[in-house]
Amino acid sequence: MNFELTEQQLAIQETARKFAQEELLPGVIERDEAGEFPMEAFHKAGKLGLIGLPYPKEYGGQGLGYMEYALAVEEVSKVDASFGISYSVTTSLYGGSVWNSDATDEQKKKFLPEVLKGECLGSFGLTEPNAGSDAGGCITTAVKDGDDYIINGLKCFNTNGPLARYTAVYALTEPEKKSKGLACFIVDRNTPGVRTGKIENKMGIRCAQVSEVIFENCRVPASCKVAMDGNGFKTAMKTLDCGRIGVAAQGLGIAEGAFEIAKNYMKERQQFNTPIAKFQYPQFKMAELSMKIEAAKYMLYKAATDHDTGKSYNQSAAKAKFMCTNVAMEVTEWAVQFMGGNGYMKEYHVERMMRDAKITQIYEGTNEIQQLIVGGALFR
Ligand code: CAA
């Protein structure tokens, strides 16, 4: 077992770290307040090669793996977890919907490069008002009409929804077969009949734009169908396995970012003429949190390595997502607590990180769904 990162992985980590400090840290508090996505920074991340890390070069990627991608998502999320999720949804969930589907080479070359080069965002349309944890309960339909399909339905909680150039839409082509009748279409958002619905006003990840995406007689050519009739659900599930590695990396980054801020604060902050880091209770709690962060990190790197070495990563991704996001919540709560009144104030960053951490336990499969995936496999 090798615990060392390669020279190339260390270089990517350093690139993402520098990018986060230079492009994401300035204005992160103001963007959180205003709910603004840093699109220019996204384009820069694309130019640096971060967005397409785990895809082959001929489709606009870098020909590397999920390990490199997880390192990059971890670094950006230490500073701006909103950017982390918009990035992860674009790369894992939009990109994965094409990559894990039946897409032909021609379709991959049409739908991947622009997004993987960071020229535009992608989004993932699976969730509906009555199909959350029960993802197979979608009712959006795509009815064949000559050489086209007509899509009708509403996707909600769509990350990047208002800004994405392309959305992967899971829709029933054979409604009578329920989840076994799902296909997946890539819809250019400039197509007539698709529009952004309600834009959500959220507790956290406020710079990431989340909305409804509404389809009203949206006509798309059959060449937009990437997962064939009946293959949509499995494509979505495989894609979510990838996405959970991204969310785990986001959670780990949030935990590490908040831990570092609290640690530095505790060394400086004096009470009773003593830095609070010297008191045994905070020191022991920080020791415990550092161990949990390290354990979560190895679970994430294991899942990414499983992905990159062609092993099954369904279980390791679910475990990493559960652990990293729970650690993110625990660490950020303690960071706020140890920093007291200051921790509760916006300029110290950790209150934002605590708000951002909460959603990581909910999206891309709640942590209870991760327990269901792991528990189900234990007793299958
Ligand atoms: N890979 C490949 N195939 C899979 C699979 C996987 N990971 N998981 C299940 N399947 C297959 C099964 O083998 C089965 O195939 P057969 O019919 O051939 O036997 C089929 O799919 C159905 O499987 P299940 O019976 O297990 O399906 P289910 O309806 O019971 O659902 C579930 C399982 C795990 C609960 C699933 O619905 C799920 O993951 N729910 C959570 C949904 C989710 O994560 N939503 C996130 C939305 S996206 C989001 O949050 C993004 C954002 O914007 C940030």
Short mmCIF file of C-alpha atoms and ligand atoms in Angstrom, two decimals:
data_model
loop_
_atom_site.label_atom_id
_atom_site.label_comp_id
_atom_site.label_asym_id
_atom_site.label_seq_id
_atom_site.Cartn_x
_atom_site.Cartn_y
_atom_site.Cartn_z
CA MET A 1 0.00 0.00 0.00
CA ASN A 2 1.47 3.35 -1.05
CA PHE A 3 0.55 6.42 0.99
CA GLU A 4 2.74 8.81 -1.03
CA LEU A 5 1.35 11.10 -3.71
CA THR A 6 3.24 11.09 -7.01
CA GLU A 7 5.19 14.15 -8.19
CA GLN A 8 2.41 14.83 -10.68
CA GLN A 9 -0.30 14.57 -8.01
CA LEU A 10 1.62 16.94 -5.74
CA ALA A 11 1.93 19.40 -8.64
CA ILE A 12 -1.84 19.27 -9.31
CA GLN A 13 -2.52 19.74 -5.60
CA GLU A 14 -0.23 22.78 -5.61
CA THR A 15 -1.87 24.23 -8.74
CA ALA A 16 -5.35 23.84 -7.18
CA ARG A 17 -4.13 25.31 -3.86
CA LYS A 18 -2.64 28.37 -5.57
CA PHE A 19 -5.74 28.78 -7.74
CA ALA A 20 -7.95 28.68 -4.61
CA GLN A 21 -5.84 31.26 -2.78
CA GLU A 22 -5.55 33.63 -5.73
CA GLU A 23 -8.90 33.24 -7.47
CA LEU A 24 -11.39 31.99 -4.89
CA LEU A 25 -10.39 33.46 -1.54
CA PRO A 26 -10.72 37.11 -2.62
CA GLY A 27 -14.42 37.96 -2.34
CA VAL A 28 -15.59 34.59 -1.03
CA ILE A 29 -17.54 36.21 1.84
CA GLU A 30 -19.15 38.78 -0.46
CA ARG A 31 -20.08 36.12 -3.04
CA ASP A 32 -21.63 34.01 -0.29
CA GLU A 33 -23.69 37.00 0.81
CA ALA A 34 -24.79 37.89 -2.73
CA GLY A 35 -25.19 34.31 -3.99
CA GLU A 36 -22.85 34.90 -6.93
CA PHE A 37 -20.96 32.23 -8.83
CA PRO A 38 -17.38 33.15 -9.87
CA MET A 39 -17.69 32.23 -13.55
CA GLU A 40 -14.37 33.83 -14.50
CA ALA A 41 -12.61 31.66 -11.91
CA PHE A 42 -14.36 28.60 -13.38
CA HIS A 43 -13.00 29.47 -16.84
CA LYS A 44 -9.51 29.86 -15.28
CA ALA A 45 -9.81 26.46 -13.59
CA GLY A 46 -10.62 25.09 -17.03
CA LYS A 47 -7.54 26.72 -18.55
CA LEU A 48 -5.44 25.21 -15.75
CA GLY A 49 -6.78 21.80 -16.75
CA LEU A 50 -8.57 21.17 -13.45
CA ILE A 51 -12.13 20.62 -14.74
CA GLY A 52 -11.31 17.80 -17.14
CA LEU A 53 -8.68 16.04 -15.00
CA PRO A 54 -10.18 12.52 -15.07
CA TYR A 55 -11.12 12.34 -18.78
CA PRO A 56 -9.00 11.48 -21.84
CA LYS A 57 -7.34 14.31 -23.76
CA GLU A 58 -9.29 13.65 -26.95
CA TYR A 59 -12.49 14.70 -25.12
CA GLY A 60 -11.02 17.86 -23.60
CA GLY A 61 -9.64 16.22 -20.44
CA GLN A 62 -6.18 15.71 -19.02
CA GLY A 63 -5.98 11.93 -19.23
CA LEU A 64 -5.54 11.53 -15.46
CA GLY A 65 -7.77 9.99 -12.81
CA TYR A 66 -10.19 10.49 -9.95
CA MET A 67 -7.29 10.65 -7.50
CA GLU A 68 -5.97 13.83 -9.17
CA TYR A 69 -9.51 15.18 -9.46
CA ALA A 70 -10.29 14.45 -5.79
CA LEU A 71 -7.10 16.28 -4.75
CA ALA A 72 -8.19 19.32 -6.76
CA VAL A 73 -11.78 19.34 -5.41
CA GLU A 74 -10.37 18.97 -1.87
CA GLU A 75 -8.06 21.99 -2.33
CA VAL A 76 -10.66 24.35 -3.80
CA SER A 77 -13.22 23.31 -1.16
CA LYS A 78 -10.84 24.28 1.66
CA VAL A 79 -11.46 27.84 0.53
CA ASP A 80 -14.79 27.88 -1.35
CA ALA A 81 -17.01 24.81 -1.07
CA SER A 82 -19.59 26.37 -3.40
CA PHE A 83 -17.02 26.32 -6.16
CA GLY A 84 -16.19 22.76 -5.12
CA ILE A 85 -19.72 21.50 -5.77
CA SER A 86 -20.24 23.40 -9.03
CA TYR A 87 -16.95 21.92 -10.23
CA SER A 88 -17.80 18.41 -9.02
CA VAL A 89 -21.30 18.44 -10.54
CA THR A 90 -19.85 19.59 -13.87
CA THR A 91 -17.05 17.02 -13.93
CA SER A 92 -18.60 14.00 -12.20
CA LEU A 93 -22.33 14.30 -12.74
CA TYR A 94 -22.60 16.03 -16.10
CA GLY A 95 -19.40 14.51 -17.51
CA GLY A 96 -20.27 11.15 -15.94
CA SER A 97 -23.73 11.12 -17.51
CA VAL A 98 -22.05 11.18 -20.92
CA TRP A 99 -19.09 8.98 -19.98
CA ASN A 100 -21.05 6.24 -18.17
CA SER A 101 -23.82 6.09 -20.77
CA ASP A 102 -24.02 4.47 -24.19
CA ALA A 103 -22.67 7.67 -25.81
CA THR A 104 -20.87 7.11 -29.11
CA ASP A 105 -17.46 8.61 -29.75
CA GLU A 106 -19.17 11.30 -31.80
CA GLN A 107 -21.54 12.17 -28.95
CA LYS A 108 -18.65 12.28 -26.44
CA LYS A 109 -16.77 14.65 -28.76
CA LYS A 110 -19.87 16.81 -29.07
CA PHE A 111 -20.94 16.99 -25.43
CA LEU A 112 -17.71 16.82 -23.39
CA PRO A 113 -14.88 19.12 -24.57
CA GLU A 114 -16.50 22.55 -24.05
CA VAL A 115 -17.48 21.60 -20.51
CA LEU A 116 -14.27 19.78 -19.59
CA LYS A 117 -12.19 22.75 -20.76
CA GLY A 118 -14.20 24.96 -18.38
CA GLU A 119 -15.76 27.01 -21.16
CA CYS A 120 -19.19 26.38 -19.70
CA LEU A 121 -20.91 24.60 -16.79
CA GLY A 122 -22.84 21.34 -16.98
CA SER A 123 -25.68 20.15 -14.74
CA PHE A 124 -27.38 16.87 -13.82
CA GLY A 125 -31.17 16.54 -13.98
CA LEU A 126 -32.34 13.51 -12.06
CA THR A 127 -34.10 14.79 -8.93
CA GLU A 128 -37.77 15.78 -9.15
CA PRO A 129 -40.20 17.03 -6.50
CA ASN A 130 -41.32 13.43 -5.83
CA ALA A 131 -38.09 11.65 -6.80
CA GLY A 132 -35.34 12.50 -4.31
CA SER A 133 -33.90 9.53 -2.44
CA ASP A 134 -36.22 7.40 -4.60
CA ALA A 135 -34.41 8.47 -7.75
CA GLY A 136 -36.26 5.86 -9.84
CA GLY A 137 -39.55 7.69 -9.22
CA CYS A 138 -38.95 10.29 -11.97
CA ILE A 139 -41.98 11.18 -14.09
CA THR A 140 -40.34 13.44 -16.70
CA THR A 141 -41.08 11.97 -20.12
CA ALA A 142 -39.38 11.98 -23.52
CA VAL A 143 -41.80 10.96 -26.26
CA LYS A 144 -40.47 9.98 -29.68
CA ASP A 145 -41.73 12.15 -32.53
CA GLY A 146 -40.13 11.31 -35.87
CA ASP A 147 -36.38 11.78 -35.48
CA ASP A 148 -36.85 13.85 -32.33
CA TYR A 149 -37.94 13.49 -28.71
CA ILE A 150 -40.31 15.84 -26.91
CA ILE A 151 -39.35 16.28 -23.25
CA ASN A 152 -41.85 17.36 -20.58
CA GLY A 153 -41.23 17.57 -16.84
CA LEU A 154 -39.56 19.44 -14.02
CA LYS A 155 -36.17 18.80 -12.46
CA CYS A 156 -35.47 20.44 -9.10
CA PHE A 157 -32.48 21.23 -6.86
CA ASN A 158 -30.44 21.36 -10.04
CA THR A 159 -26.92 22.51 -9.14
CA ASN A 160 -25.62 24.91 -11.82
CA GLY A 161 -29.21 24.92 -13.15
CA PRO A 162 -29.45 28.63 -14.01
CA LEU A 163 -25.93 28.87 -15.50
CA ALA A 164 -25.29 25.55 -17.21
CA ARG A 165 -24.92 25.42 -20.98
CA TYR A 166 -25.77 21.69 -21.00
CA THR A 167 -28.00 19.62 -18.72
CA ALA A 168 -28.08 15.82 -18.59
CA VAL A 169 -31.78 14.98 -18.29
CA TYR A 170 -33.06 11.61 -17.14
CA ALA A 171 -36.48 11.04 -18.72
CA LEU A 172 -38.86 8.14 -19.29
CA THR A 173 -39.06 6.93 -22.87
CA GLU A 174 -41.05 3.89 -21.68
CA PRO A 175 -43.11 5.24 -18.76
CA GLU A 176 -44.88 1.93 -18.16
CA LYS A 177 -41.54 0.38 -17.17
CA LYS A 178 -40.95 3.02 -14.44
CA SER A 179 -37.25 3.30 -13.50
CA LYS A 180 -36.41 0.59 -16.08
CA GLY A 181 -37.86 2.88 -18.76
CA LEU A 182 -35.46 5.79 -18.19
CA ALA A 183 -33.10 7.17 -20.82
CA CYS A 184 -30.72 10.13 -20.61
CA PHE A 185 -30.55 13.15 -22.94
CA ILE A 186 -28.05 15.96 -23.14
CA VAL A 187 -29.99 19.16 -23.61
CA ASP A 188 -28.41 22.37 -24.82
CA ARG A 189 -30.03 24.99 -22.64
CA ASN A 190 -30.53 27.30 -25.59
CA THR A 191 -33.10 24.83 -26.96
CA PRO A 192 -36.67 26.24 -27.08
CA GLY A 193 -38.92 24.65 -24.43
CA VAL A 194 -36.37 24.43 -21.62
CA ARG A 195 -36.12 27.15 -19.02
CA THR A 196 -34.83 27.89 -15.56
CA GLY A 197 -37.59 27.83 -12.93
CA LYS A 198 -37.35 28.94 -9.31
CA ILE A 199 -33.81 29.82 -8.23
CA GLU A 200 -33.26 28.58 -4.68
CA ASN A 201 -32.25 30.83 -1.79
CA LYS A 202 -30.09 28.50 0.27
CA MET A 203 -28.61 28.16 3.75
CA GLY A 204 -25.15 27.24 2.39
CA ILE A 205 -23.16 26.74 -0.82
CA ARG A 206 -24.65 30.08 -1.68
CA CYS A 207 -22.31 30.87 -4.58
CA ALA A 208 -23.40 27.69 -6.35
CA GLN A 209 -26.56 28.39 -8.34
CA VAL A 210 -29.36 25.87 -7.79
CA SER A 211 -32.73 25.96 -9.52
CA GLU A 212 -35.57 24.13 -11.13
CA VAL A 213 -35.12 23.26 -14.80
CA ILE A 214 -38.45 23.06 -16.59
CA PHE A 215 -39.15 21.25 -19.86
CA GLU A 216 -42.30 22.20 -21.77
CA ASN A 217 -42.57 20.43 -25.11
CA CYS A 218 -38.81 20.69 -25.47
CA ARG A 219 -37.89 19.13 -28.80
CA VAL A 220 -34.43 17.58 -29.04
CA PRO A 221 -32.92 15.44 -31.79
CA ALA A 222 -32.44 11.71 -31.11
CA SER A 223 -28.69 12.38 -31.35
CA CYS A 224 -28.96 13.95 -27.86
CA LYS A 225 -29.96 10.61 -26.34
CA VAL A 226 -26.82 9.24 -24.65
CA ALA A 227 -28.31 6.52 -22.44
CA MET A 228 -30.59 4.29 -24.48
CA ASP A 229 -34.11 3.25 -23.48
CA GLY A 230 -33.95 1.44 -20.15
CA ASN A 231 -30.30 2.29 -19.45
CA GLY A 232 -30.93 5.68 -17.81
CA PHE A 233 -31.24 4.48 -14.21
CA LYS A 234 -28.00 2.49 -14.26
CA THR A 235 -26.20 5.38 -15.96
CA ALA A 236 -27.46 7.70 -13.19
CA MET A 237 -26.40 5.26 -10.45
CA LYS A 238 -22.90 4.77 -11.92
CA THR A 239 -22.61 8.52 -12.33
CA LEU A 240 -23.65 9.13 -8.73
CA ASP A 241 -20.97 6.68 -7.57
CA CYS A 242 -18.48 9.05 -9.26
CA GLY A 243 -20.22 12.13 -7.89
CA ARG A 244 -19.98 10.80 -4.35
CA ILE A 245 -16.18 10.78 -4.66
CA GLY A 246 -16.43 14.45 -5.61
CA VAL A 247 -18.71 15.27 -2.66
CA ALA A 248 -16.44 13.33 -0.30
CA ALA A 249 -13.52 15.47 -1.54
CA GLN A 250 -15.62 18.58 -1.04
CA GLY A 251 -16.48 17.51 2.54
CA LEU A 252 -12.86 16.70 3.33
CA GLY A 253 -11.75 20.09 1.98
CA ILE A 254 -14.33 21.90 4.12
CA ALA A 255 -13.17 19.98 7.23
CA GLU A 256 -9.50 20.71 6.57
CA GLY A 257 -10.13 24.38 5.78
CA ALA A 258 -12.11 24.94 8.98
CA PHE A 259 -9.67 22.91 11.07
CA GLU A 260 -6.72 25.06 9.93
CA ILE A 261 -8.53 28.32 10.65
CA ALA A 262 -9.54 27.13 14.15
CA LYS A 263 -6.06 25.79 14.89
CA ASN A 264 -4.40 29.10 14.01
CA TYR A 265 -6.98 31.01 16.00
CA MET A 266 -6.49 28.81 19.06
CA LYS A 267 -2.75 29.43 19.03
CA GLU A 268 -3.29 33.21 19.06
CA ARG A 269 -6.40 33.63 21.17
CA GLN A 270 -5.57 34.11 24.86
CA GLN A 271 -7.97 33.68 27.75
CA PHE A 272 -6.89 33.55 31.39
CA ASN A 273 -3.41 34.63 30.11
CA THR A 274 -3.10 31.38 28.18
CA PRO A 275 -3.56 30.53 24.46
CA ILE A 276 -6.73 28.43 24.36
CA ALA A 277 -4.77 25.78 22.42
CA LYS A 278 -2.92 25.05 25.67
CA PHE A 279 -6.07 24.02 27.54
CA GLN A 280 -6.45 20.28 27.62
CA TYR A 281 -10.09 20.00 26.50
CA PRO A 282 -9.70 21.96 23.21
CA GLN A 283 -6.37 20.27 22.56
CA PHE A 284 -7.83 16.78 23.04
CA LYS A 285 -10.86 17.60 20.89
CA MET A 286 -8.62 18.98 18.12
CA ALA A 287 -6.48 15.84 18.35
CA GLU A 288 -9.61 13.71 17.91
CA LEU A 289 -10.80 15.80 14.96
CA SER A 290 -7.38 15.59 13.28
CA MET A 291 -7.58 11.78 13.54
CA LYS A 292 -11.07 11.77 12.02
CA ILE A 293 -9.90 14.01 9.15
CA GLU A 294 -7.01 11.66 8.45
CA ALA A 295 -9.25 8.58 8.50
CA ALA A 296 -11.74 10.28 6.14
CA LYS A 297 -8.91 11.30 3.81
CA TYR A 298 -7.69 7.73 3.41
CA MET A 299 -11.24 6.55 2.73
CA LEU A 300 -11.56 9.17 0.00
CA TYR A 301 -8.22 8.29 -1.56
CA LYS A 302 -9.16 4.60 -1.42
CA ALA A 303 -12.41 5.26 -3.31
CA ALA A 304 -10.58 7.38 -5.92
CA THR A 305 -7.91 4.69 -6.29
CA ASP A 306 -10.58 1.97 -6.66
CA HIS A 307 -12.09 4.06 -9.46
CA ASP A 308 -8.76 4.58 -11.20
CA THR A 309 -7.61 0.97 -10.95
CA GLY A 310 -10.79 -0.41 -12.48
CA LYS A 311 -12.13 -1.92 -9.25
CA SER A 312 -15.73 -1.56 -8.14
CA TYR A 313 -16.04 1.74 -6.28
CA ASN A 314 -19.75 1.72 -5.43
CA GLN A 315 -19.06 0.74 -1.82
CA SER A 316 -15.88 2.74 -1.23
CA ALA A 317 -17.48 5.87 -2.73
CA ALA A 318 -20.54 5.53 -0.45
CA LYS A 319 -18.32 5.00 2.60
CA ALA A 320 -16.06 7.93 1.73
CA LYS A 321 -19.04 10.22 1.10
CA PHE A 322 -20.58 9.28 4.46
CA MET A 323 -17.34 9.68 6.43
CA CYS A 324 -15.94 12.83 4.81
CA THR A 325 -19.21 14.75 4.96
CA ASN A 326 -19.96 13.75 8.58
CA VAL A 327 -16.43 14.82 9.50
CA ALA A 328 -17.01 18.12 7.67
CA MET A 329 -20.10 18.78 9.80
CA GLU A 330 -18.41 17.80 13.06
CA VAL A 331 -15.23 19.78 12.44
CA THR A 332 -17.01 22.94 11.31
CA GLU A 333 -19.32 22.90 14.34
CA TRP A 334 -16.31 22.60 16.64
CA ALA A 335 -14.42 25.28 14.73
CA VAL A 336 -17.29 27.72 15.34
CA GLN A 337 -17.51 26.61 18.97
CA PHE A 338 -13.79 27.01 19.71
CA MET A 339 -13.71 30.40 18.03
CA GLY A 340 -16.68 31.51 20.16
CA GLY A 341 -18.33 34.81 19.25
CA ASN A 342 -15.77 35.38 16.51
CA GLY A 343 -16.50 31.98 14.99
CA TYR A 344 -20.13 33.04 14.59
CA MET A 345 -19.11 36.13 12.59
CA LYS A 346 -18.81 36.09 8.81
CA GLU A 347 -15.28 37.48 8.54
CA TYR A 348 -13.81 34.40 10.23
CA HIS A 349 -15.13 32.05 7.48
CA VAL A 350 -16.01 29.07 9.69
CA GLU A 351 -19.72 29.91 10.02
CA ARG A 352 -19.95 29.74 6.20
CA MET A 353 -18.08 26.46 6.21
CA MET A 354 -20.53 25.08 8.79
CA ARG A 355 -23.49 26.10 6.60
CA ASP A 356 -21.76 24.63 3.54
CA ALA A 357 -20.98 21.36 5.36
CA LYS A 358 -24.66 20.63 6.13
CA ILE A 359 -25.72 20.08 2.52
CA THR A 360 -22.86 17.64 1.89
CA GLN A 361 -24.65 15.22 4.23
CA ILE A 362 -27.79 15.58 2.11
CA TYR A 363 -27.03 15.80 -1.62
CA GLU A 364 -25.83 13.12 -4.05
CA GLY A 365 -27.61 10.61 -1.82
CA THR A 366 -28.30 11.48 1.82
CA ASN A 367 -25.95 9.84 4.28
CA GLU A 368 -28.81 7.51 5.20
CA ILE A 369 -28.86 6.38 1.53
CA GLN A 370 -25.10 5.72 1.81
CA GLN A 371 -25.86 3.52 4.87
CA LEU A 372 -28.53 1.75 2.83
CA ILE A 373 -25.99 1.11 0.03
CA VAL A 374 -23.34 -0.21 2.43
CA GLY A 375 -25.80 -2.08 4.68
CA GLY A 376 -27.53 -3.61 1.68
CA ALA A 377 -24.22 -4.98 0.36
CA LEU A 378 -23.31 -6.37 3.80
CA PHE A 379 -26.43 -8.52 3.94
CA ARG A 380 -27.01 -9.25 0.24
N1 CAA B 1 -24.25 1.04 -10.51
C1 CAA B 1 -24.84 0.31 -11.51
N2 CAA B 1 -26.10 -0.22 -11.38
C2 CAA B 1 -26.74 0.01 -10.22
C3 CAA B 1 -26.18 0.75 -9.16
C4 CAA B 1 -24.88 1.27 -9.34
N3 CAA B 1 -24.28 2.00 -8.38
N4 CAA B 1 -27.06 0.82 -8.14
C5 CAA B 1 -28.14 0.12 -8.53
N5 CAA B 1 -27.96 -0.36 -9.79
C6 CAA B 1 -28.87 -1.19 -10.58
C7 CAA B 1 -29.23 -2.45 -9.81
O1 CAA B 1 -28.28 -3.46 -10.01
C8 CAA B 1 -30.59 -2.80 -10.37
O2 CAA B 1 -30.38 -3.45 -11.60
P1 CAA B 1 -31.35 -4.70 -12.06
O3 CAA B 1 -32.72 -4.12 -12.12
O4 CAA B 1 -30.81 -5.09 -13.39
O5 CAA B 1 -31.21 -5.75 -11.00
C9 CAA B 1 -31.21 -1.43 -10.67
O6 CAA B 1 -30.11 -0.49 -10.77
C10 CAA B 1 -32.15 -0.97 -9.59
O7 CAA B 1 -31.42 -0.99 -8.36
P2 CAA B 1 -32.13 -0.88 -6.95
O8 CAA B 1 -33.27 -1.84 -6.91
O9 CAA B 1 -31.08 -0.97 -5.90
O10 CAA B 1 -32.74 0.60 -7.03
P3 CAA B 1 -33.61 1.38 -5.98
O11 CAA B 1 -34.74 2.00 -6.74
O12 CAA B 1 -33.92 0.57 -4.79
O13 CAA B 1 -32.66 2.62 -5.57
C11 CAA B 1 -30.92 3.74 -4.37
C12 CAA B 1 -31.40 2.47 -5.02
C13 CAA B 1 -29.47 3.45 -3.97
C14 CAA B 1 -31.73 4.12 -3.15
C15 CAA B 1 -30.96 4.88 -5.42
O14 CAA B 1 -32.27 5.26 -5.74
C16 CAA B 1 -30.20 6.12 -4.96
O15 CAA B 1 -28.98 6.21 -5.11
N6 CAA B 1 -30.93 7.12 -4.39
C17 CAA B 1 -30.30 8.40 -4.07
C18 CAA B 1 -30.43 9.33 -5.22
C19 CAA B 1 -29.40 10.38 -5.22
O16 CAA B 1 -28.23 10.17 -4.87
N7 CAA B 1 -29.79 11.57 -5.66
C20 CAA B 1 -28.87 12.64 -5.78
C21 CAA B 1 -29.36 13.56 -6.80
S1 CAA B 1 -28.13 14.46 -7.57
C22 CAA B 1 -27.63 15.69 -6.54
O17 CAA B 1 -27.82 15.72 -5.37
C23 CAA B 1 -26.75 16.55 -7.31
C24 CAA B 1 -26.56 17.92 -6.97
O18 CAA B 1 -27.11 18.76 -7.62
C25 CAA B 1 -25.49 18.29 -6.03
#
